[in-house]
mmCIF file of C-alpha atoms in Angstrom:
data_model
loop_
_atom_site.group_PDB
_atom_site.id
_atom_site.type_symbol
_atom_site.label_atom_id
_atom_site.label_comp_id
_atom_site.label_asym_id
_atom_site.label_seq_id
_atom_site.Cartn_x
_atom_site.Cartn_y
_atom_site.Cartn_z
ATOM 1 C CA MET X 170 0.053 -19.732 -50.712
ATOM 2 C CA PRO X 171 0.396 -17.006 -48.042
ATOM 3 C CA VAL X 172 0.851 -18.217 -44.476
ATOM 4 C CA ASP X 173 -1.046 -16.895 -41.474
ATOM 5 C CA PHE X 174 0.669 -14.426 -39.209
ATOM 6 C CA ILE X 175 1.590 -15.849 -35.792
ATOM 7 C CA PRO X 176 0.856 -13.106 -33.248
ATOM 8 C CA PRO X 177 3.231 -12.585 -30.320
ATOM 9 C CA ALA X 178 0.272 -12.727 -27.897
ATOM 10 C CA LYS X 179 -3.367 -13.680 -28.193
ATOM 11 C CA PRO X 180 -6.142 -13.200 -25.625
ATOM 12 C CA ILE X 181 -8.461 -16.192 -25.281
ATOM 13 C CA ILE X 182 -12.116 -15.217 -24.860
ATOM 14 C CA GLY X 183 -14.672 -17.914 -25.529
ATOM 15 C CA ASP X 184 -18.342 -18.718 -25.214
ATOM 16 C CA ASP X 185 -18.058 -19.346 -21.453
ATOM 17 C CA GLU X 186 -16.841 -15.796 -20.892
ATOM 18 C CA ARG X 187 -19.522 -14.344 -23.163
ATOM 19 C CA GLU X 188 -22.229 -16.290 -21.340
ATOM 20 C CA ALA X 189 -20.930 -15.045 -17.981
ATOM 21 C CA VAL X 190 -21.096 -11.438 -19.169
ATOM 22 C CA ASP X 191 -24.619 -11.972 -20.492
ATOM 23 C CA ARG X 192 -25.675 -13.433 -17.136
ATOM 24 C CA VAL X 193 -24.397 -10.364 -15.287
ATOM 25 C CA LEU X 194 -26.012 -7.956 -17.730
ATOM 26 C CA ARG X 195 -29.342 -9.729 -17.330
ATOM 27 C CA SER X 196 -29.029 -9.539 -13.540
ATOM 28 C CA GLY X 197 -28.964 -5.747 -13.596
ATOM 29 C CA MET X 198 -26.082 -5.684 -11.068
ATOM 30 C CA VAL X 199 -23.177 -4.574 -13.232
ATOM 31 C CA ALA X 200 -21.078 -2.436 -10.856
ATOM 32 C CA GLN X 201 -18.978 -3.824 -8.008
ATOM 33 C CA GLY X 202 -21.109 -6.522 -6.422
ATOM 34 C CA PRO X 203 -21.374 -10.272 -5.751
ATOM 35 C CA GLU X 204 -19.307 -11.314 -8.778
ATOM 36 C CA VAL X 205 -16.385 -9.199 -7.571
ATOM 37 C CA ALA X 206 -16.603 -10.640 -4.063
ATOM 38 C CA ALA X 207 -16.688 -14.191 -5.438
ATOM 39 C CA PHE X 208 -13.782 -13.497 -7.788
ATOM 40 C CA GLU X 209 -11.672 -12.113 -4.944
ATOM 41 C CA GLN X 210 -12.251 -15.218 -2.830
ATOM 42 C CA GLU X 211 -11.620 -17.624 -5.692
ATOM 43 C CA PHE X 212 -8.483 -15.807 -6.867
ATOM 44 C CA GLY X 213 -6.987 -15.823 -3.377
ATOM 45 C CA ASP X 214 -7.728 -19.513 -2.920
ATOM 46 C CA HIS X 215 -6.362 -20.384 -6.354
ATOM 47 C CA PHE X 216 -3.099 -18.462 -6.439
ATOM 48 C CA VAL X 217 -1.974 -17.244 -3.004
ATOM 49 C CA ASN X 218 -2.918 -19.854 -0.400
ATOM 50 C CA GLY X 219 -6.088 -18.030 0.597
ATOM 51 C CA ARG X 220 -4.555 -14.583 1.155
ATOM 52 C CA ALA X 221 -7.090 -11.785 1.127
ATOM 53 C CA SER X 222 -7.420 -10.385 -2.388
ATOM 54 C CA VAL X 223 -8.910 -7.082 -3.509
ATOM 55 C CA ALA X 224 -10.055 -6.519 -7.094
ATOM 56 C CA VAL X 225 -9.401 -3.181 -8.799
ATOM 57 C CA ASN X 226 -9.857 -1.744 -12.269
ATOM 58 C CA SER X 227 -6.245 -2.136 -13.489
ATOM 59 C CA GLY X 228 -2.898 -3.545 -12.487
ATOM 60 C CA THR X 229 -1.443 -0.049 -12.247
ATOM 61 C CA ALA X 230 -4.212 0.976 -9.861
ATOM 62 C CA GLY X 231 -3.437 -2.134 -7.828
ATOM 63 C CA LEU X 232 0.222 -1.171 -7.446
ATOM 64 C CA HIS X 233 -0.629 2.436 -6.628
ATOM 65 C CA LEU X 234 -3.264 1.580 -4.026
ATOM 66 C CA GLY X 235 -1.134 -1.178 -2.528
ATOM 67 C CA LEU X 236 1.745 1.227 -1.987
ATOM 68 C CA LEU X 237 -0.552 3.869 -0.492
ATOM 69 C CA ALA X 238 -2.191 1.312 1.783
ATOM 70 C CA ALA X 239 1.271 0.174 2.931
ATOM 71 C CA GLY X 240 2.030 3.745 3.983
ATOM 72 C CA VAL X 241 4.406 4.785 1.187
ATOM 73 C CA LYS X 242 4.448 8.590 0.967
ATOM 74 C CA ALA X 243 6.405 11.665 -0.048
ATOM 75 C CA GLY X 244 9.940 11.547 1.296
ATOM 76 C CA ASP X 245 10.170 7.753 1.078
ATOM 77 C CA GLU X 246 12.218 5.720 -1.380
ATOM 78 C CA VAL X 247 11.167 2.430 -2.952
ATOM 79 C CA ILE X 248 13.767 0.311 -4.753
ATOM 80 C CA VAL X 249 12.579 -0.967 -8.129
ATOM 81 C CA PRO X 250 14.067 -2.429 -11.307
ATOM 82 C CA SER X 251 14.414 -0.129 -14.289
ATOM 83 C CA PHE X 252 13.936 -3.070 -16.645
ATOM 84 C CA THR X 253 10.151 -3.317 -16.466
ATOM 85 C CA PHE X 254 7.011 -1.629 -17.746
ATOM 86 C CA ALA X 255 6.734 2.013 -16.681
ATOM 87 C CA ALA X 256 3.768 1.276 -14.399
ATOM 88 C CA THR X 257 6.164 0.010 -11.733
ATOM 89 C CA GLY X 258 8.076 3.272 -11.432
ATOM 90 C CA ASN X 259 4.966 5.353 -12.116
ATOM 91 C CA SER X 260 3.103 3.805 -9.198
ATOM 92 C CA VAL X 261 5.878 4.720 -6.771
ATOM 93 C CA ALA X 262 6.082 8.254 -8.143
ATOM 94 C CA LEU X 263 2.316 8.712 -7.875
ATOM 95 C CA THR X 264 2.504 8.205 -4.104
ATOM 96 C CA GLY X 265 4.953 11.120 -3.899
ATOM 97 C CA ALA X 266 7.824 8.752 -3.067
ATOM 98 C CA THR X 267 11.005 8.351 -5.112
ATOM 99 C CA PRO X 268 11.531 5.269 -7.287
ATOM 100 C CA VAL X 269 15.171 4.184 -6.861
ATOM 101 C CA PHE X 270 16.180 2.217 -9.947
ATOM 102 C CA VAL X 271 18.756 -0.561 -9.592
ATOM 103 C CA ASP X 272 20.214 -3.182 -11.886
ATOM 104 C CA ILE X 273 19.032 -6.696 -12.664
ATOM 105 C CA GLU X 274 20.535 -10.147 -12.876
ATOM 106 C CA PRO X 275 21.408 -11.118 -16.459
ATOM 107 C CA GLU X 276 19.887 -14.596 -16.189
ATOM 108 C CA THR X 277 16.432 -13.914 -14.741
ATOM 109 C CA PHE X 278 16.002 -10.235 -15.715
ATOM 110 C CA THR X 279 14.880 -9.582 -12.117
ATOM 111 C CA LEU X 280 16.348 -7.438 -9.327
ATOM 112 C CA ASP X 281 19.971 -8.117 -8.399
ATOM 113 C CA PRO X 282 19.971 -8.534 -4.597
ATOM 114 C CA ALA X 283 23.486 -7.095 -4.276
ATOM 115 C CA ALA X 284 22.426 -3.984 -6.179
ATOM 116 C CA VAL X 285 19.363 -3.675 -3.978
ATOM 117 C CA GLU X 286 21.369 -3.803 -0.755
ATOM 118 C CA ALA X 287 23.807 -1.206 -2.069
ATOM 119 C CA ALA X 288 20.904 1.172 -2.804
ATOM 120 C CA ILE X 289 19.328 1.145 0.668
ATOM 121 C CA THR X 290 19.383 4.473 2.510
ATOM 122 C CA PRO X 291 17.699 5.801 5.651
ATOM 123 C CA ARG X 292 14.819 6.902 3.399
ATOM 124 C CA THR X 293 14.167 3.426 1.955
ATOM 125 C CA ARG X 294 10.618 2.377 2.760
ATOM 126 C CA GLY X 295 10.443 -0.774 0.687
ATOM 127 C CA ILE X 296 11.723 -3.032 -2.074
ATOM 128 C CA LEU X 297 9.459 -3.740 -5.054
ATOM 129 C CA PRO X 298 10.750 -6.587 -7.249
ATOM 130 C CA VAL X 299 9.033 -7.519 -10.509
ATOM 131 C CA HIS X 300 8.514 -11.184 -11.350
ATOM 132 C CA LEU X 301 9.331 -10.376 -14.957
ATOM 133 C CA TYR X 302 8.016 -12.482 -17.849
ATOM 134 C CA GLY X 303 6.567 -14.957 -15.306
ATOM 135 C CA HIS X 304 9.882 -15.829 -13.626
ATOM 136 C CA PRO X 305 9.976 -15.246 -9.848
ATOM 137 C CA ALA X 306 12.476 -12.740 -8.498
ATOM 138 C CA ARG X 307 15.107 -13.722 -5.912
ATOM 139 C CA MET X 308 12.631 -13.485 -3.058
ATOM 140 C CA ARG X 309 14.670 -15.427 -0.470
ATOM 141 C CA GLU X 310 17.617 -13.061 -0.763
ATOM 142 C CA LEU X 311 15.409 -9.982 -1.059
ATOM 143 C CA SER X 312 13.375 -11.017 1.986
ATOM 144 C CA ALA X 313 16.580 -11.392 4.005
ATOM 145 C CA ILE X 314 17.773 -7.945 2.895
ATOM 146 C CA ALA X 315 14.428 -6.370 3.782
ATOM 147 C CA GLU X 316 14.453 -7.979 7.220
ATOM 148 C CA LYS X 317 18.090 -7.021 7.859
ATOM 149 C CA HIS X 318 17.436 -3.357 7.108
ATOM 150 C CA GLY X 319 13.932 -3.121 8.532
ATOM 151 C CA VAL X 320 12.251 -2.224 5.248
ATOM 152 C CA ALA X 321 9.123 -3.609 3.620
ATOM 153 C CA LEU X 322 8.903 -6.035 0.713
ATOM 154 C CA TYR X 323 6.241 -5.683 -1.971
ATOM 155 C CA GLU X 324 5.665 -7.655 -5.213
ATOM 156 C CA ASP X 325 4.836 -6.703 -8.790
ATOM 157 C CA ALA X 326 3.394 -10.011 -9.972
ATOM 158 C CA ALA X 327 1.629 -8.530 -12.996
ATOM 159 C CA GLN X 328 3.019 -11.239 -15.290
ATOM 160 C CA ALA X 329 3.357 -14.113 -12.852
ATOM 161 C CA HIS X 330 0.025 -15.836 -12.171
ATOM 162 C CA GLY X 331 0.937 -19.253 -10.778
ATOM 163 C CA ALA X 332 4.695 -18.693 -10.606
ATOM 164 C CA ALA X 333 6.443 -20.013 -7.505
ATOM 165 C CA LEU X 334 9.797 -20.277 -5.773
ATOM 166 C CA ASP X 335 10.681 -23.432 -3.852
ATOM 167 C CA GLY X 336 6.987 -24.273 -3.883
ATOM 168 C CA GLN X 337 5.847 -20.935 -2.429
ATOM 169 C CA PRO X 338 3.613 -18.975 -4.787
ATOM 170 C CA VAL X 339 4.505 -15.449 -5.784
ATOM 171 C CA GLY X 340 2.131 -13.004 -4.184
ATOM 172 C CA THR X 341 2.710 -14.499 -0.725
ATOM 173 C CA PHE X 342 6.163 -13.089 0.063
ATOM 174 C CA GLY X 343 5.491 -9.364 0.466
ATOM 175 C CA GLU X 344 3.135 -7.118 2.413
ATOM 176 C CA PHE X 345 1.138 -6.922 -0.796
ATOM 177 C CA ALA X 346 1.377 -8.095 -4.384
ATOM 178 C CA MET X 347 -0.298 -6.964 -7.586
ATOM 179 C CA PHE X 348 -1.468 -9.236 -10.394
ATOM 180 C CA SER X 349 -2.542 -7.688 -13.701
ATOM 181 C CA LEU X 350 -5.635 -8.918 -15.523
ATOM 182 C CA TYR X 351 -4.959 -7.101 -18.795
ATOM 183 C CA PRO X 352 -6.142 -8.976 -21.934
ATOM 184 C CA THR X 353 -2.729 -10.394 -22.922
ATOM 185 C CA LYS X 354 -1.761 -11.633 -19.444
ATOM 186 C CA ASN X 355 -1.870 -15.348 -18.606
ATOM 187 C CA MET X 356 -5.494 -14.795 -17.601
ATOM 188 C CA THR X 357 -7.726 -11.764 -17.971
ATOM 189 C CA SER X 358 -10.866 -10.104 -16.721
ATOM 190 C CA GLY X 359 -10.975 -7.905 -19.813
ATOM 191 C CA GLU X 360 -9.128 -5.273 -17.794
ATOM 192 C CA GLY X 361 -8.347 -5.153 -14.114
ATOM 193 C CA GLY X 362 -5.966 -6.075 -11.338
ATOM 194 C CA MET X 363 -5.888 -8.017 -8.091
ATOM 195 C CA VAL X 364 -4.078 -6.939 -4.922
ATOM 196 C CA THR X 365 -3.184 -9.762 -2.538
ATOM 197 C CA VAL X 366 -2.394 -8.626 0.985
ATOM 198 C CA ALA X 367 -0.787 -10.019 4.124
ATOM 199 C CA THR X 368 -3.112 -8.492 6.761
ATOM 200 C CA PRO X 369 -6.788 -7.619 7.218
ATOM 201 C CA GLU X 370 -5.758 -4.018 7.890
ATOM 202 C CA LEU X 371 -4.084 -3.706 4.491
ATOM 203 C CA ALA X 372 -7.064 -5.356 2.796
ATOM 204 C CA ARG X 373 -9.441 -2.873 4.387
ATOM 205 C CA MET X 374 -7.295 0.088 3.373
ATOM 206 C CA VAL X 375 -7.054 -1.036 -0.264
ATOM 207 C CA LYS X 376 -10.832 -1.467 -0.307
ATOM 208 C CA LEU X 377 -11.282 2.032 1.106
ATOM 209 C CA LEU X 378 -8.890 3.553 -1.402
ATOM 210 C CA ARG X 379 -10.567 1.878 -4.400
ATOM 211 C CA ASN X 380 -14.008 3.169 -3.378
ATOM 212 C CA GLN X 381 -13.592 6.903 -2.714
ATOM 213 C CA GLY X 382 -12.457 6.179 0.834
ATOM 214 C CA MET X 383 -15.784 4.616 1.816
ATOM 215 C CA GLU X 384 -16.708 1.339 3.436
ATOM 216 C CA ARG X 385 -20.236 2.584 4.138
ATOM 217 C CA GLN X 386 -21.894 4.872 1.623
ATOM 218 C CA TYR X 387 -21.249 8.587 2.179
ATOM 219 C CA GLU X 388 -19.053 7.916 5.227
ATOM 220 C CA ASN X 389 -15.723 8.722 3.570
ATOM 221 C CA GLU X 390 -12.872 7.831 5.947
ATOM 222 C CA VAL X 391 -9.874 8.660 3.734
ATOM 223 C CA VAL X 392 -9.262 10.463 0.462
ATOM 224 C CA GLY X 393 -9.690 7.735 -2.137
ATOM 225 C CA PHE X 394 -10.196 6.921 -5.789
ATOM 226 C CA ASN X 395 -12.724 5.248 -8.033
ATOM 227 C CA ALA X 396 -10.715 2.122 -8.852
ATOM 228 C CA ARG X 397 -13.492 -0.453 -8.545
ATOM 229 C CA MET X 398 -13.795 -3.550 -10.711
ATOM 230 C CA THR X 399 -17.200 -4.154 -12.301
ATOM 231 C CA ASP X 400 -19.151 -7.372 -11.950
ATOM 232 C CA ILE X 401 -18.880 -7.719 -15.736
ATOM 233 C CA HIS X 402 -15.100 -7.917 -15.546
ATOM 234 C CA ALA X 403 -15.164 -10.151 -12.480
ATOM 235 C CA ALA X 404 -17.459 -12.621 -14.246
ATOM 236 C CA ILE X 405 -14.911 -12.940 -17.064
ATOM 237 C CA GLY X 406 -12.127 -13.420 -14.529
ATOM 238 C CA ARG X 407 -14.021 -16.148 -12.689
ATOM 239 C CA VAL X 408 -14.373 -18.163 -15.896
ATOM 240 C CA GLN X 409 -10.708 -17.651 -16.763
ATOM 241 C CA LEU X 410 -9.695 -18.960 -13.332
ATOM 242 C CA THR X 411 -11.123 -22.335 -14.307
ATOM 243 C CA LYS X 412 -8.879 -22.457 -17.393
ATOM 244 C CA VAL X 413 -5.636 -20.754 -16.424
ATOM 245 C CA ASP X 414 -3.892 -23.860 -15.054
ATOM 246 C CA ALA X 415 -4.293 -25.724 -18.344
ATOM 247 C CA TRP X 416 -3.153 -22.664 -20.279
ATOM 248 C CA THR X 417 -0.106 -22.332 -18.053
ATOM 249 C CA GLN X 418 0.806 -25.975 -18.590
ATOM 250 C CA THR X 419 0.596 -25.411 -22.341
ATOM 251 C CA ARG X 420 2.814 -22.327 -22.060
ATOM 252 C CA ARG X 421 5.384 -24.362 -20.143
ATOM 253 C CA GLU X 422 5.249 -27.183 -22.723
ATOM 254 C CA ASN X 423 5.631 -24.688 -25.568
ATOM 255 C CA ALA X 424 8.604 -23.130 -23.782
ATOM 256 C CA ALA X 425 10.216 -26.546 -23.309
ATOM 257 C CA PHE X 426 9.867 -27.218 -27.037
ATOM 258 C CA LEU X 427 11.473 -23.879 -27.881
ATOM 259 C CA ASP X 428 14.260 -24.501 -25.350
ATOM 260 C CA ALA X 429 15.086 -27.787 -27.016
ATOM 261 C CA ASN X 430 14.911 -26.651 -30.626
ATOM 262 C CA LEU X 431 15.833 -22.989 -31.042
ATOM 263 C CA GLN X 432 19.234 -22.180 -32.494
ATOM 264 C CA GLY X 433 21.074 -18.907 -32.920
ATOM 265 C CA VAL X 434 19.608 -17.183 -29.856
ATOM 266 C CA VAL X 435 20.158 -17.421 -26.086
ATOM 267 C CA VAL X 436 17.140 -19.184 -24.567
ATOM 268 C CA PRO X 437 15.895 -18.097 -21.113
ATOM 269 C CA PRO X 438 17.404 -19.991 -18.178
ATOM 270 C CA VAL X 439 15.266 -20.870 -15.149
ATOM 271 C CA ALA X 440 16.709 -20.440 -11.661
ATOM 272 C CA ASP X 441 16.896 -23.409 -9.289
ATOM 273 C CA GLY X 442 13.615 -23.838 -7.450
ATOM 274 C CA ALA X 443 11.741 -21.427 -9.734
ATOM 275 C CA ARG X 444 8.470 -22.219 -11.472
ATOM 276 C CA HIS X 445 8.357 -20.069 -14.603
ATOM 277 C CA VAL X 446 4.883 -19.487 -16.078
ATOM 278 C CA TYR X 447 6.109 -17.899 -19.333
ATOM 279 C CA HIS X 448 3.949 -14.854 -19.702
ATOM 280 C CA GLN X 449 6.691 -14.120 -22.198
ATOM 281 C CA TYR X 450 9.312 -16.426 -23.689
ATOM 282 C CA THR X 451 12.237 -14.018 -23.877
ATOM 283 C CA VAL X 452 15.463 -14.818 -25.687
ATOM 284 C CA ARG X 453 18.583 -12.731 -26.241
ATOM 285 C CA VAL X 454 19.699 -11.804 -29.737
ATOM 286 C CA LEU X 455 23.336 -10.810 -29.539
ATOM 287 C CA ASP X 456 23.549 -8.894 -32.826
ATOM 288 C CA ASP X 457 21.039 -6.513 -34.493
ATOM 289 C CA ARG X 458 18.023 -7.329 -32.365
ATOM 290 C CA ASP X 459 15.746 -4.860 -34.176
ATOM 291 C CA GLY X 460 16.674 -6.267 -37.576
ATOM 292 C CA PHE X 461 15.999 -9.745 -36.220
ATOM 293 C CA VAL X 462 12.471 -8.796 -35.104
ATOM 294 C CA LYS X 463 11.724 -7.101 -38.433
ATOM 295 C CA ALA X 464 12.919 -10.099 -40.438
ATOM 296 C CA LEU X 465 10.804 -12.506 -38.385
ATOM 297 C CA LYS X 466 7.718 -10.460 -39.174
ATOM 298 C CA ASP X 467 8.387 -9.418 -42.767
ATOM 299 C CA GLU X 468 9.978 -12.591 -44.083
ATOM 300 C CA HIS X 469 8.376 -15.307 -41.948
ATOM 301 C CA GLN X 470 5.113 -13.832 -40.602
ATOM 302 C CA VAL X 471 6.153 -14.529 -37.006
ATOM 303 C CA GLY X 472 5.405 -11.797 -34.507
ATOM 304 C CA ALA X 473 7.766 -10.921 -31.687
ATOM 305 C CA GLY X 474 7.826 -8.256 -28.987
ATOM 306 C CA VAL X 475 10.521 -6.219 -27.297
ATOM 307 C CA TYR X 476 9.863 -5.815 -23.571
ATOM 308 C CA TYR X 477 11.371 -3.322 -22.856
ATOM 309 C CA PRO X 478 13.443 -1.250 -25.304
ATOM 310 C CA ILE X 479 13.808 1.822 -23.063
ATOM 311 C CA PRO X 480 14.557 1.219 -19.363
ATOM 312 C CA ASN X 481 12.530 3.251 -16.864
ATOM 313 C CA HIS X 482 15.516 5.326 -15.799
ATOM 314 C CA ARG X 483 15.867 6.684 -19.349
ATOM 315 C CA LEU X 484 12.194 7.463 -19.978
ATOM 316 C CA PRO X 485 11.471 11.208 -20.117
ATOM 317 C CA SER X 486 8.826 10.744 -17.427
ATOM 318 C CA LEU X 487 11.071 8.937 -14.929
ATOM 319 C CA ALA X 488 14.606 10.009 -15.850
ATOM 320 C CA PRO X 489 14.450 13.005 -13.472
ATOM 321 C CA TYR X 490 14.478 10.507 -10.580
ATOM 322 C CA ALA X 491 17.749 8.973 -11.818
ATOM 323 C CA PRO X 492 20.096 11.650 -13.170
ATOM 324 C CA GLY X 493 23.312 10.164 -14.534
ATOM 325 C CA LEU X 494 22.401 6.635 -13.452
ATOM 326 C CA ASP X 495 24.345 3.806 -15.110
ATOM 327 C CA LEU X 496 22.739 0.342 -15.113
ATOM 328 C CA PRO X 497 24.908 -1.720 -17.461
ATOM 329 C CA VAL X 498 23.125 -5.084 -17.190
ATOM 330 C CA THR X 499 19.791 -3.386 -17.782
ATOM 331 C CA GLU X 500 21.115 -1.525 -20.821
ATOM 332 C CA VAL X 501 22.453 -4.707 -22.419
ATOM 333 C CA ALA X 502 19.170 -6.536 -21.797
ATOM 334 C CA ALA X 503 17.166 -3.678 -23.317
ATOM 335 C CA SER X 504 19.268 -3.930 -26.482
ATOM 336 C CA GLN X 505 19.048 -7.734 -26.815
ATOM 337 C CA VAL X 506 15.707 -9.102 -25.607
ATOM 338 C CA VAL X 507 13.094 -10.537 -27.941
ATOM 339 C CA SER X 508 9.897 -12.224 -26.743
ATOM 340 C CA LEU X 509 8.749 -14.997 -29.065
ATOM 341 C CA PRO X 510 5.212 -16.414 -29.191
ATOM 342 C CA VAL X 511 4.560 -18.924 -26.409
ATOM 343 C CA HIS X 512 0.823 -18.472 -25.827
ATOM 344 C CA PRO X 513 -1.493 -21.480 -25.551
ATOM 345 C CA SER X 514 -3.179 -20.856 -28.914
ATOM 346 C CA LEU X 515 -0.071 -22.011 -30.780
ATOM 347 C CA SER X 516 -0.333 -25.228 -32.774
ATOM 348 C CA SER X 517 2.471 -27.734 -33.303
ATOM 349 C CA ALA X 518 2.848 -26.349 -36.798
ATOM 350 C CA ASP X 519 3.150 -22.829 -35.375
ATOM 351 C CA LEU X 520 5.924 -23.922 -33.036
ATOM 352 C CA ASP X 521 7.777 -25.588 -35.909
ATOM 353 C CA ARG X 522 7.451 -22.387 -37.949
ATOM 354 C CA ILE X 523 8.798 -20.286 -35.085
ATOM 355 C CA VAL X 524 11.830 -22.548 -34.715
ATOM 356 C CA ALA X 525 12.488 -22.571 -38.453
ATOM 357 C CA ALA X 526 12.064 -18.794 -38.723
ATOM 358 C CA VAL X 527 14.388 -18.051 -35.834
ATOM 359 C CA GLY X 528 17.012 -20.404 -37.226
ATOM 360 C CA ALA X 529 16.776 -18.902 -40.711
ATOM 361 C CA VAL X 530 17.008 -15.299 -39.503
ATOM 362 C CA ALA X 531 19.818 -16.067 -37.080
ATOM 363 C CA LYS X 532 21.795 -17.869 -39.820
ATOM 364 C CA ALA X 533 21.216 -15.044 -42.298
ATOM 365 C CA GLY X 534 22.587 -12.575 -39.782
ATOM 366 C CA ALA X 535 25.631 -14.699 -38.943
#
């Protein structure tokens, strides 16, 4: 009897979300309106200790507008990891500034503070760590470096809803942070992003930039964009906010099971004081990673993802910013990482199958 395929990720959209969308459609107010305002307030209260939050139409837009609102411009440099989705480097480049790619720590896959400090120049405007896979970056050390050199600290929290370091939630360390609300993230609004900001001035500027530079209709104060979130998307997000904590707990329980039972791969360590929310459960495969992923799918019907096979500094779009750059820890990670299913839709039987499949493939490759 054929077995069902276990997907590497699975959005959860239920009747509550569908009913919320129907309610908005029946109201006739489907553009940015009261649902967006309510979602912003609820998101800020839920995740970032009440920090002002501004909803936008994608996580990438959130990063771009956050950087612009923080004053990043042509001639500036922003230090970023290369081991991340291209949106991080793209958002810096879109401001006219230069993304400066530096290496990561091998344990957490996040920015190496020593590499960051070595990359600071008189043109450095800010440091933009990524809380990759749901694990917080080394924010204490990075905050100290930023303060020492008089540069700003920002946060790419696209994958880190509910992550924390020493009890402080991500999204509250930097001048601004961006959370993605893409369908496969730990919670979704269908599509969208949320920018959490440290000051009312930054909040106002992000709101201007998302709405063609207007606070009042036809009184355009700055050159802006159309990056608004719709009330339809916000209504989905508001429902998901009521469920995300339980989903996160399930992700963490699934990860603990995998930690305890997987063999033949290097399971992801968690730094002291870090709360990992496991957007991805990412292991290292030390030999023939691509063959490993193919065998999981073809022979065992277990999906797995590779995030990310090509570092930013080697992408054709971003390589011109980093000619001849050598990032050895990043390169090794890009050749070894595999993200196994950890999402809250997994059953106990699914988890057992994942463990058995990984063990079988790892043994076959030994």
